[in-house]
PDB file of C-alpha atoms in Angstrom:
ATOM      1  CA  MET A   6     -56.743 -81.937 -70.761  1.00 49.00           C
ATOM      2  CA  GLN A   7     -54.289 -79.343 -70.020  1.00 54.00           C
ATOM      3  CA  MET A   8     -54.950 -75.707 -69.784  1.00 52.00           C
ATOM      4  CA  THR A   9     -52.309 -73.179 -70.301  1.00 53.00           C
ATOM      5  CA  LEU A  10     -52.689 -69.910 -68.405  1.00 55.00           C
ATOM      6  CA  TRP A  11     -51.399 -66.816 -70.005  1.00 65.00           C
ATOM      7  CA  TYR A  12     -50.660 -63.663 -67.850  1.00 81.00           C
ATOM      8  CA  HIS A  13     -49.038 -60.233 -68.597  1.00 89.00           C
ATOM      9  CA  VAL A  14     -45.894 -59.027 -66.656  1.00 90.00           C
ATOM     10  CA  PRO A  15     -45.393 -55.257 -66.120  1.00 91.00           C
ATOM     11  CA  VAL A  16     -41.781 -54.175 -67.110  1.00 91.00           C
ATOM     12  CA  GLY A  17     -40.651 -50.770 -66.114  1.00 91.00           C
ATOM     13  CA  VAL A  18     -37.839 -48.365 -67.136  1.00 90.00           C
ATOM     14  CA  HIS A  19     -37.403 -45.466 -64.489  1.00 91.00           C
ATOM     15  CA  ILE A  20     -35.144 -42.716 -65.196  1.00 93.00           C
ATOM     16  CA  ALA A  21     -34.662 -39.835 -62.814  1.00 92.00           C
ATOM     17  CA  ASP A  22     -36.833 -36.825 -63.416  1.00 94.00           C
ATOM     18  CA  VAL A  23     -34.431 -34.169 -63.893  1.00 94.00           C
ATOM     19  CA  SER A  24     -36.845 -31.852 -65.792  1.00 93.00           C
ATOM     20  CA  TYR A  25     -38.814 -31.537 -62.643  1.00 94.00           C
ATOM     21  CA  PHE A  26     -35.873 -29.578 -61.045  1.00 94.00           C
ATOM     22  CA  ILE A  27     -34.673 -27.849 -64.345  1.00 95.00           C
ATOM     23  CA  ARG A  28     -37.348 -25.760 -65.539  1.00 95.00           C
ATOM     24  CA  PRO A  29     -37.131 -24.063 -68.908  1.00 96.00           C
ATOM     25  CA  GLY A  30     -35.593 -20.714 -68.977  1.00 94.00           C
ATOM     26  CA  ASN A  31     -34.259 -20.870 -65.208  1.00 95.00           C
ATOM     27  CA  ALA A  32     -30.634 -20.458 -64.500  1.00 95.00           C
ATOM     28  CA  LEU A  33     -30.026 -24.099 -64.229  1.00 95.00           C
ATOM     29  CA  ASP A  34     -31.685 -24.618 -67.512  1.00 97.00           C
ATOM     30  CA  GLU A  35     -29.424 -21.876 -69.112  1.00 96.00           C
ATOM     31  CA  GLU A  36     -26.238 -23.319 -67.846  1.00 97.00           C
ATOM     32  CA  ALA A  37     -27.124 -27.057 -68.614  1.00 97.00           C
ATOM     33  CA  SER A  38     -28.188 -26.035 -72.094  1.00 97.00           C
ATOM     34  CA  LEU A  39     -24.753 -24.234 -72.742  1.00 97.00           C
ATOM     35  CA  ARG A  40     -22.720 -27.013 -71.280  1.00 97.00           C
ATOM     36  CA  GLY A  41     -24.683 -29.896 -72.901  1.00 96.00           C
ATOM     37  CA  THR A  42     -23.025 -32.702 -71.493  1.00 96.00           C
ATOM     38  CA  THR A  43     -21.010 -33.976 -68.703  1.00 96.00           C
ATOM     39  CA  VAL A  44     -17.255 -34.267 -69.252  1.00 96.00           C
ATOM     40  CA  TYR A  45     -15.706 -37.457 -67.808  1.00 94.00           C
ATOM     41  CA  LEU A  46     -11.790 -37.202 -67.032  1.00 92.00           C
ATOM     42  CA  CYS A  47      -9.378 -39.145 -65.067  1.00 87.00           C
ATOM     43  CA  GLU A  48     -10.507 -39.299 -61.489  1.00 85.00           C
ATOM     44  CA  LYS A  49     -12.693 -36.437 -61.923  1.00 90.00           C
ATOM     45  CA  ARG A  50     -15.784 -35.257 -63.803  1.00 93.00           C
ATOM     46  CA  ILE A  51     -17.124 -31.772 -64.797  1.00 95.00           C
ATOM     47  CA  ASP A  52     -20.927 -32.031 -64.219  1.00 95.00           C
ATOM     48  CA  MET A  53     -23.491 -30.542 -66.638  1.00 96.00           C
ATOM     49  CA  VAL A  54     -25.700 -29.985 -63.470  1.00 95.00           C
ATOM     50  CA  PRO A  55     -24.941 -29.354 -59.763  1.00 94.00           C
ATOM     51  CA  GLU A  56     -23.530 -32.055 -57.913  1.00 92.00           C
ATOM     52  CA  LEU A  57     -26.865 -31.795 -55.462  1.00 94.00           C
ATOM     53  CA  LEU A  58     -28.872 -32.825 -58.395  1.00 94.00           C
ATOM     54  CA  SER A  59     -26.376 -35.170 -60.269  1.00 91.00           C
ATOM     55  CA  SER A  60     -25.377 -37.158 -57.043  1.00 90.00           C
ATOM     56  CA  ASN A  61     -28.103 -36.918 -54.896  1.00 92.00           C
ATOM     57  CA  LEU A  62     -31.894 -35.710 -55.600  1.00 93.00           C
ATOM     58  CA  CYS A  63     -31.784 -36.994 -59.248  1.00 92.00           C
ATOM     59  CA  SER A  64     -29.876 -40.202 -58.378  1.00 87.00           C
ATOM     60  CA  LEU A  65     -31.974 -43.289 -57.873  1.00 82.00           C
ATOM     61  CA  ARG A  66     -30.899 -45.068 -54.783  1.00 82.00           C
ATOM     62  CA  SER A  67     -32.229 -48.085 -52.697  1.00 81.00           C
ATOM     63  CA  ASN A  68     -34.844 -47.300 -50.189  1.00 86.00           C
ATOM     64  CA  VAL A  69     -35.254 -43.674 -50.964  1.00 90.00           C
ATOM     65  CA  ASP A  70     -38.392 -42.075 -52.895  1.00 93.00           C
ATOM     66  CA  ARG A  71     -37.083 -40.179 -55.996  1.00 94.00           C
ATOM     67  CA  LEU A  72     -39.083 -38.640 -58.830  1.00 95.00           C
ATOM     68  CA  ALA A  73     -38.834 -40.405 -62.101  1.00 94.00           C
ATOM     69  CA  PHE A  74     -40.012 -40.758 -65.581  1.00 94.00           C
ATOM     70  CA  SER A  75     -41.070 -44.120 -65.974  1.00 94.00           C
ATOM     71  CA  CYS A  76     -41.732 -46.312 -69.393  1.00 93.00           C
ATOM     72  CA  ILE A  77     -43.886 -49.162 -68.365  1.00 94.00           C
ATOM     73  CA  TRP A  78     -44.520 -52.022 -70.754  1.00 94.00           C
ATOM     74  CA  GLU A  79     -47.058 -54.887 -70.452  1.00 94.00           C
ATOM     75  CA  MET A  80     -45.467 -57.925 -71.715  1.00 93.00           C
ATOM     76  CA  THR A  81     -46.332 -61.614 -72.342  1.00 91.00           C
ATOM     77  CA  PRO A  82     -44.169 -64.407 -70.987  1.00 86.00           C
ATOM     78  CA  LYS A  83     -42.568 -64.687 -74.349  1.00 87.00           C
ATOM     79  CA  ALA A  84     -41.504 -60.704 -73.984  1.00 87.00           C
ATOM     80  CA  GLU A  85     -44.157 -59.723 -76.451  1.00 91.00           C
ATOM     81  CA  ILE A  86     -45.051 -56.089 -75.884  1.00 93.00           C
ATOM     82  CA  VAL A  87     -49.000 -55.841 -75.370  1.00 93.00           C
ATOM     83  CA  SER A  88     -49.130 -52.196 -74.293  1.00 94.00           C
ATOM     84  CA  THR A  89     -46.780 -49.344 -73.557  1.00 94.00           C
ATOM     85  CA  ARG A  90     -47.363 -46.275 -71.001  1.00 94.00           C
ATOM     86  CA  PHE A  91     -45.248 -43.352 -70.268  1.00 94.00           C
ATOM     87  CA  THR A  92     -45.802 -41.407 -66.975  1.00 94.00           C
ATOM     88  CA  LYS A  93     -44.497 -39.496 -64.148  1.00 94.00           C
ATOM     89  CA  SER A  94     -43.757 -41.501 -61.125  1.00 94.00           C
ATOM     90  CA  ILE A  95     -42.304 -41.687 -57.581  1.00 93.00           C
ATOM     91  CA  ILE A  96     -40.298 -44.922 -57.273  1.00 90.00           C
ATOM     92  CA  ASN A  97     -38.627 -46.695 -53.903  1.00 88.00           C
ATOM     93  CA  GLU A  98     -36.488 -49.636 -53.399  1.00 74.00           C
ATOM     94  CA  ILE A  99     -34.356 -49.836 -56.618  1.00 74.00           C
ATOM     95  CA  GLN A 100     -31.911 -52.658 -57.137  1.00 65.00           C
ATOM     96  CA  VAL A 101     -29.071 -50.359 -57.952  1.00 56.00           C
ATOM     97  CA  ASP A 102     -26.805 -53.103 -58.514  1.00 60.00           C
ATOM     98  CA  SER A 103     -28.850 -54.427 -61.597  1.00 62.00           C
ATOM     99  CA  ALA A 104     -26.808 -52.628 -64.339  1.00 60.00           C
ATOM    100  CA  LYS A 105     -23.780 -53.699 -62.569  1.00 65.00           C
ATOM    101  CA  ALA A 106     -24.750 -57.356 -62.943  1.00 70.00           C
ATOM    102  CA  LEU A 107     -25.781 -56.832 -66.352  1.00 59.00           C
ATOM    103  CA  ALA A 108     -22.336 -55.404 -67.278  1.00 63.00           C
ATOM    104  CA  GLU A 109     -20.667 -58.406 -65.543  1.00 69.00           C
ATOM    105  CA  SER A 110     -22.500 -60.944 -67.324  1.00 64.00           C
ATOM    106  CA  LEU A 111     -21.588 -59.501 -70.798  1.00 57.00           C
ATOM    107  CA  ASP A 112     -18.217 -59.246 -69.815  1.00 64.00           C
ATOM    108  CA  ARG A 113     -18.389 -63.166 -69.337  1.00 66.00           C
ATOM    109  CA  ALA A 114     -19.833 -63.899 -72.395  1.00 60.00           C
ATOM    110  CA  VAL A 115     -16.849 -65.074 -74.697  1.00 65.00           C
ATOM    111  CA  VAL A 116     -16.632 -67.447 -77.617  1.00 66.00           C
ATOM    112  CA  PRO A 117     -15.293 -70.764 -76.283  1.00 71.00           C
ATOM    113  CA  GLY A 118     -11.624 -71.344 -77.061  1.00 70.00           C
ATOM    114  CA  ALA A 119     -11.142 -67.795 -78.417  1.00 69.00           C
ATOM    115  CA  PRO A 120      -9.065 -65.163 -76.551  1.00 69.00           C
ATOM    116  CA  PRO A 121     -11.052 -63.662 -73.711  1.00 68.00           C
ATOM    117  CA  TYR A 122     -10.740 -60.226 -75.242  1.00 72.00           C
ATOM    118  CA  LEU A 123     -12.140 -61.354 -78.687  1.00 72.00           C
ATOM    119  CA  ASN A 124     -15.677 -60.046 -77.961  1.00 70.00           C
ATOM    120  CA  THR A 125     -14.421 -56.446 -77.087  1.00 72.00           C
ATOM    121  CA  LEU A 126     -11.932 -56.349 -79.919  1.00 75.00           C
ATOM    122  CA  LEU A 127     -14.807 -57.339 -82.484  1.00 70.00           C
ATOM    123  CA  ARG A 128     -17.140 -54.738 -81.189  1.00 66.00           C
ATOM    124  CA  ILE A 129     -14.451 -52.285 -81.525  1.00 69.00           C
ATOM    125  CA  LEU A 130     -13.665 -53.029 -85.151  1.00 69.00           C
ATOM    126  CA  ALA A 131     -17.433 -53.255 -85.810  1.00 63.00           C
ATOM    127  CA  THR A 132     -18.076 -49.627 -84.837  1.00 60.00           C
ATOM    128  CA  ARG A 133     -14.598 -48.055 -85.816  1.00 64.00           C
ATOM    129  CA  CYS A 134     -15.540 -47.289 -89.356  1.00 59.00           C
ATOM    130  CA  MET A 135     -19.226 -46.289 -88.554  1.00 62.00           C
ATOM    131  CA  MET A 136     -20.583 -42.722 -88.384  1.00 66.00           C
ATOM    132  CA  GLN A 137     -21.015 -40.857 -84.903  1.00 73.00           C
ATOM    133  CA  ALA A 138     -24.591 -40.170 -84.156  1.00 78.00           C
ATOM    134  CA  ILE A 139     -25.634 -36.448 -84.050  1.00 85.00           C
ATOM    135  CA  TYR A 140     -28.411 -34.522 -82.851  1.00 89.00           C
ATOM    136  CA  PHE A 141     -31.048 -32.814 -84.908  1.00 89.00           C
ATOM    137  CA  CYS A 142     -34.526 -31.239 -84.655  1.00 88.00           C
ATOM    138  CA  SER A 143     -37.319 -33.592 -85.986  1.00 82.00           C
ATOM    139  CA  GLY A 144     -38.424 -32.482 -89.516  1.00 79.00           C
ATOM    140  CA  MET A 145     -34.809 -31.138 -90.166  1.00 78.00           C
ATOM    141  CA  GLU A 146     -33.008 -34.258 -90.774  1.00 72.00           C
ATOM    142  CA  PRO A 147     -29.732 -33.935 -92.158  1.00 69.00           C
ATOM    143  CA  ASP A 148     -28.302 -36.279 -94.821  1.00 66.00           C
ATOM    144  CA  THR A 149     -26.493 -38.543 -92.560  1.00 61.00           C
ATOM    145  CA  HIS A 150     -27.564 -42.088 -90.995  1.00 62.00           C
ATOM    146  CA  HIS A 151     -26.139 -44.021 -88.049  1.00 60.00           C
ATOM    147  CA  TYR A 152     -25.718 -47.516 -87.068  1.00 57.00           C
ATOM    148  CA  GLY A 153     -27.042 -47.424 -83.314  1.00 57.00           C
ATOM    149  CA  LEU A 154     -29.741 -49.937 -82.779  1.00 59.00           C
ATOM    150  CA  ALA A 155     -29.808 -50.932 -86.450  1.00 62.00           C
ATOM    151  CA  THR A 156     -32.053 -47.963 -87.349  1.00 67.00           C
ATOM    152  CA  ALA A 157     -31.454 -44.780 -88.976  1.00 68.00           C
ATOM    153  CA  ILE A 158     -33.216 -42.402 -86.789  1.00 73.00           C
ATOM    154  CA  TYR A 159     -33.668 -42.857 -82.998  1.00 77.00           C
ATOM    155  CA  THR A 160     -33.568 -40.965 -79.497  1.00 83.00           C
ATOM    156  CA  HIS A 161     -32.936 -41.793 -76.108  1.00 83.00           C
ATOM    157  CA  PHE A 162     -33.793 -40.291 -72.576  1.00 85.00           C
ATOM    158  CA  THR A 163     -32.021 -42.322 -70.216  1.00 89.00           C
ATOM    159  CA  SER A 164     -29.511 -39.912 -69.105  1.00 92.00           C
ATOM    160  CA  PRO A 165     -30.801 -36.269 -68.428  1.00 94.00           C
ATOM    161  CA  ILE A 166     -28.296 -35.968 -65.584  1.00 94.00           C
ATOM    162  CA  ARG A 167     -25.622 -35.857 -67.967  1.00 94.00           C
ATOM    163  CA  ARG A 168     -27.199 -35.052 -71.449  1.00 95.00           C
ATOM    164  CA  TYR A 169     -29.207 -32.090 -72.171  1.00 97.00           C
ATOM    165  CA  SER A 170     -30.594 -33.829 -75.233  1.00 95.00           C
ATOM    166  CA  ASP A 171     -32.221 -36.074 -72.671  1.00 95.00           C
ATOM    167  CA  VAL A 172     -34.009 -33.212 -70.706  1.00 96.00           C
ATOM    168  CA  ILE A 173     -35.361 -31.942 -74.096  1.00 96.00           C
ATOM    169  CA  VAL A 174     -36.777 -35.447 -74.790  1.00 94.00           C
ATOM    170  CA  HIS A 175     -38.220 -35.742 -71.410  1.00 95.00           C
ATOM    171  CA  ARG A 176     -40.010 -32.259 -71.800  1.00 96.00           C
ATOM    172  CA  LEU A 177     -41.299 -33.446 -75.299  1.00 94.00           C
ATOM    173  CA  LEU A 178     -42.654 -36.690 -73.672  1.00 93.00           C
ATOM    174  CA  ALA A 179     -44.131 -34.933 -70.880  1.00 95.00           C
ATOM    175  CA  VAL A 180     -46.193 -32.586 -72.979  1.00 95.00           C
ATOM    176  CA  CYS A 181     -47.210 -35.779 -74.987  1.00 94.00           C
ATOM    177  CA  VAL A 182     -48.591 -37.382 -71.904  1.00 94.00           C
ATOM    178  CA  GLY A 183     -50.212 -34.232 -70.484  1.00 94.00           C
ATOM    179  CA  ALA A 184     -47.795 -34.112 -67.400  1.00 93.00           C
ATOM    180  CA  ASP A 185     -46.417 -30.644 -68.368  1.00 93.00           C
ATOM    181  CA  PRO A 186     -47.263 -27.739 -70.625  1.00 93.00           C
ATOM    182  CA  THR A 187     -45.289 -26.687 -73.659  1.00 93.00           C
ATOM    183  CA  TYR A 188     -43.390 -23.565 -74.153  1.00 94.00           C
ATOM    184  CA  PRO A 189     -42.483 -21.589 -77.298  1.00 94.00           C
ATOM    185  CA  ALA A 190     -38.918 -22.696 -77.773  1.00 94.00           C
ATOM    186  CA  LEU A 191     -39.765 -26.311 -77.452  1.00 94.00           C
ATOM    187  CA  THR A 192     -41.906 -25.899 -80.652  1.00 92.00           C
ATOM    188  CA  ASP A 193     -39.530 -23.641 -82.421  1.00 94.00           C
ATOM    189  CA  LYS A 194     -37.490 -25.578 -85.035  1.00 92.00           C
ATOM    190  CA  GLN A 195     -34.942 -23.104 -85.532  1.00 93.00           C
ATOM    191  CA  LYS A 196     -34.075 -22.676 -82.024  1.00 95.00           C
ATOM    192  CA  GLN A 197     -34.073 -26.461 -81.475  1.00 94.00           C
ATOM    193  CA  GLN A 198     -31.696 -26.744 -84.382  1.00 94.00           C
ATOM    194  CA  GLN A 199     -29.398 -24.229 -82.928  1.00 95.00           C
ATOM    195  CA  LEU A 200     -29.539 -26.192 -79.659  1.00 96.00           C
ATOM    196  CA  CYS A 201     -28.740 -29.435 -81.540  1.00 94.00           C
ATOM    197  CA  ASN A 202     -25.726 -27.787 -83.044  1.00 95.00           C
ATOM    198  CA  ASN A 203     -24.423 -26.616 -79.778  1.00 97.00           C
ATOM    199  CA  LEU A 204     -25.064 -30.233 -78.186  1.00 96.00           C
ATOM    200  CA  ASN A 205     -23.147 -31.865 -81.267  1.00 94.00           C
ATOM    201  CA  TYR A 206     -20.154 -29.169 -80.848  1.00 96.00           C
ATOM    202  CA  ARG A 207     -20.165 -29.770 -76.809  1.00 96.00           C
ATOM    203  CA  HIS A 208     -20.004 -33.508 -77.286  1.00 95.00           C
ATOM    204  CA  LYS A 209     -17.477 -33.768 -79.716  1.00 94.00           C
ATOM    205  CA  MET A 210     -15.491 -31.120 -77.657  1.00 96.00           C
ATOM    206  CA  ALA A 211     -15.986 -33.397 -74.567  1.00 96.00           C
ATOM    207  CA  GLN A 212     -14.512 -36.382 -76.534  1.00 93.00           C
ATOM    208  CA  TYR A 213     -11.386 -34.672 -77.577  1.00 94.00           C
ATOM    209  CA  ALA A 214     -10.784 -33.455 -73.636  1.00 95.00           C
ATOM    210  CA  GLN A 215     -11.269 -36.916 -72.535  1.00 93.00           C
ATOM    211  CA  ARG A 216      -8.883 -38.595 -75.016  1.00 89.00           C
ATOM    212  CA  SER A 217      -6.251 -35.957 -74.445  1.00 92.00           C
ATOM    213  CA  TYR A 218      -6.702 -36.323 -70.746  1.00 92.00           C
ATOM    214  CA  VAL A 219      -6.259 -40.061 -70.801  1.00 87.00           C
ATOM    215  CA  ALA A 220      -3.363 -39.693 -73.219  1.00 86.00           C
ATOM    216  CA  PHE A 221      -1.737 -37.455 -71.023  1.00 90.00           C
ATOM    217  CA  HIS A 222      -2.052 -39.632 -67.889  1.00 88.00           C
ATOM    218  CA  THR A 223      -0.949 -42.475 -69.937  1.00 86.00           C
ATOM    219  CA  GLN A 224       2.379 -40.810 -70.562  1.00 86.00           C
ATOM    220  CA  LEU A 225       2.703 -39.985 -66.945  1.00 88.00           C
ATOM    221  CA  PHE A 226       1.904 -43.590 -66.028  1.00 87.00           C
ATOM    222  CA  PHE A 227       4.623 -45.207 -68.481  1.00 86.00           C
ATOM    223  CA  LYS A 228       7.245 -42.294 -67.893  1.00 87.00           C
ATOM    224  CA  SER A 229       9.014 -44.280 -65.117  1.00 82.00           C
ATOM    225  CA  LYS A 230       8.242 -47.834 -66.370  1.00 85.00           C
ATOM    226  CA  GLY A 231      10.793 -48.491 -68.715  1.00 81.00           C
ATOM    227  CA  VAL A 232      10.212 -51.190 -71.228  1.00 84.00           C
ATOM    228  CA  VAL A 233       7.167 -53.043 -70.789  1.00 85.00           C
ATOM    229  CA  SER A 234       6.116 -56.486 -72.481  1.00 86.00           C
ATOM    230  CA  GLU A 235       2.317 -57.236 -72.886  1.00 85.00           C
ATOM    231  CA  GLU A 236       0.153 -59.109 -75.029  1.00 84.00           C
ATOM    232  CA  GLY A 237      -1.264 -57.086 -78.034  1.00 85.00           C
ATOM    233  CA  PHE A 238      -3.647 -57.387 -80.945  1.00 83.00           C
ATOM    234  CA  VAL A 239      -3.114 -56.485 -84.605  1.00 84.00           C
ATOM    235  CA  LEU A 240      -6.007 -54.527 -85.669  1.00 82.00           C
ATOM    236  CA  PHE A 241      -4.915 -53.158 -89.191  1.00 81.00           C
ATOM    237  CA  VAL A 242      -1.893 -54.174 -91.423  1.00 82.00           C
ATOM    238  CA  ARG A 243      -0.796 -51.336 -93.833  1.00 82.00           C
ATOM    239  CA  LYS A 244       1.985 -51.318 -96.336  1.00 80.00           C
ATOM    240  CA  ASN A 245       4.676 -49.715 -93.667  1.00 83.00           C
ATOM    241  CA  ALA A 246       2.977 -50.393 -90.456  1.00 86.00           C
ATOM    242  CA  VAL A 247       0.523 -52.464 -88.135  1.00 86.00           C
ATOM    243  CA  VAL A 248      -1.822 -50.905 -85.711  1.00 87.00           C
ATOM    244  CA  VAL A 249      -1.807 -52.739 -82.404  1.00 88.00           C
ATOM    245  CA  LEU A 250      -4.092 -52.689 -79.557  1.00 85.00           C
ATOM    246  CA  ILE A 251      -2.945 -53.604 -75.947  1.00 85.00           C
ATOM    247  CA  PRO A 252      -5.860 -54.745 -74.010  1.00 81.00           C
ATOM    248  CA  LYS A 253      -4.432 -54.520 -70.564  1.00 81.00           C
ATOM    249  CA  TYR A 254      -3.671 -50.748 -70.947  1.00 81.00           C
ATOM    250  CA  GLY A 255      -6.336 -49.925 -73.300  1.00 77.00           C
ATOM    251  CA  LEU A 256      -3.650 -48.532 -75.644  1.00 82.00           C
ATOM    252  CA  GLU A 257      -3.695 -48.377 -79.446  1.00 82.00           C
ATOM    253  CA  GLY A 258      -0.928 -47.254 -81.548  1.00 84.00           C
ATOM    254  CA  THR A 259       0.796 -47.729 -85.032  1.00 88.00           C
ATOM    255  CA  VAL A 260       3.830 -49.426 -85.200  1.00 86.00           C
ATOM    256  CA  PHE A 261       6.131 -48.549 -88.299  1.00 87.00           C
ATOM    257  CA  PHE A 262       8.590 -50.552 -90.333  1.00 81.00           C
ATOM    258  CA  ASP A 263      12.056 -49.182 -90.692  1.00 74.00           C
ATOM    259  CA  SER A 264      11.673 -49.767 -94.300  1.00 66.00           C
ATOM    260  CA  LYS A 265       8.768 -50.002 -96.969  1.00 61.00           C
ATOM    261  CA  ASP A 266      10.372 -52.836 -98.283  1.00 60.00           C
ATOM    262  CA  LEU A 267      10.543 -54.814 -94.990  1.00 58.00           C
ATOM    263  CA  LYS A 268       9.022 -58.386 -95.235  1.00 62.00           C
ATOM    264  CA  LEU A 269       7.841 -59.848 -92.136  1.00 61.00           C
ATOM    265  CA  ASN A 270       7.940 -63.705 -91.409  1.00 63.00           C
ATOM    266  CA  VAL A 271       4.654 -64.341 -89.620  1.00 62.00           C
ATOM    267  CA  THR A 272       2.784 -67.465 -88.788  1.00 66.00           C
ATOM    268  CA  PHE A 273      -0.976 -67.584 -87.872  1.00 63.00           C
ATOM    269  CA  ASP A 274      -2.073 -70.291 -85.165  1.00 64.00           C
ATOM    270  CA  GLU A 275      -5.752 -70.930 -86.223  1.00 62.00           C
ATOM    271  CA  GLU A 276      -6.457 -72.914 -82.803  1.00 61.00           C
ATOM    272  CA  VAL A 277      -5.283 -69.963 -80.536  1.00 55.00           C
ATOM    273  CA  GLY A 278      -5.811 -67.301 -82.837  1.00 57.00           C
ATOM    274  CA  HIS A 279      -2.551 -65.639 -82.523  1.00 60.00           C
ATOM    275  CA  VAL A 280       0.001 -64.475 -84.973  1.00 59.00           C
ATOM    276  CA  PHE A 281       3.807 -65.033 -84.452  1.00 60.00           C
ATOM    277  CA  THR A 282       6.597 -63.265 -85.769  1.00 60.00           C
TER     278      THR A 282
END
């Protein structure tokens, strides 16, 4: 007779407790709410919060006590969730290389026999035509839907250091679990919607700034390079042009034909997945 022993495993996600330092209405809070997000540029970033918080006190490090907001699941060996608990916590001895290891493992996930860049290319094409996520106050849903996580409406709370929206989610969650009191602006739908409008605007402007900064530095990089020959992937074919992506440099551009009546002699090699002209 065989006996199977079932046991449950605690699994936790721990996020730096930025809301402990950024209290409602203080100077840090006012400035962070206006900035809305951290802007990442080439070789620099414009922080939403002071560097002392973003790079030290609110940065989870190995062998150092840090304040955190934790989500702890009790799971079966088959990864079935038995219970969920949210709590403020103090954590230590975090393996900070876990996220990096996960990213590297995803980079190694490729289709056998396919070009190494295929998986990334498919993700780009799959999300290109999908609507961008926007923030809105609960109960004031706009007439839009988003593809993220295969659900129409969702939220996140994993980056309060660089997203003010996550600070608000932390505060709401803290009220729900009895870890913090509420305050008038937090329950005012109109004020929260105004805040969301600013966050959406700041997020979009940050993206524009990042893309422009990359384009500028790309021009500087190639200014003295001359003619460069690299492998490219055709993303779209139009009547008078093709859109090409060059993975090595992360460049995407439109190559126009000299004439609309130009006919290209191309062949497709199914074995290697390449197009030859």
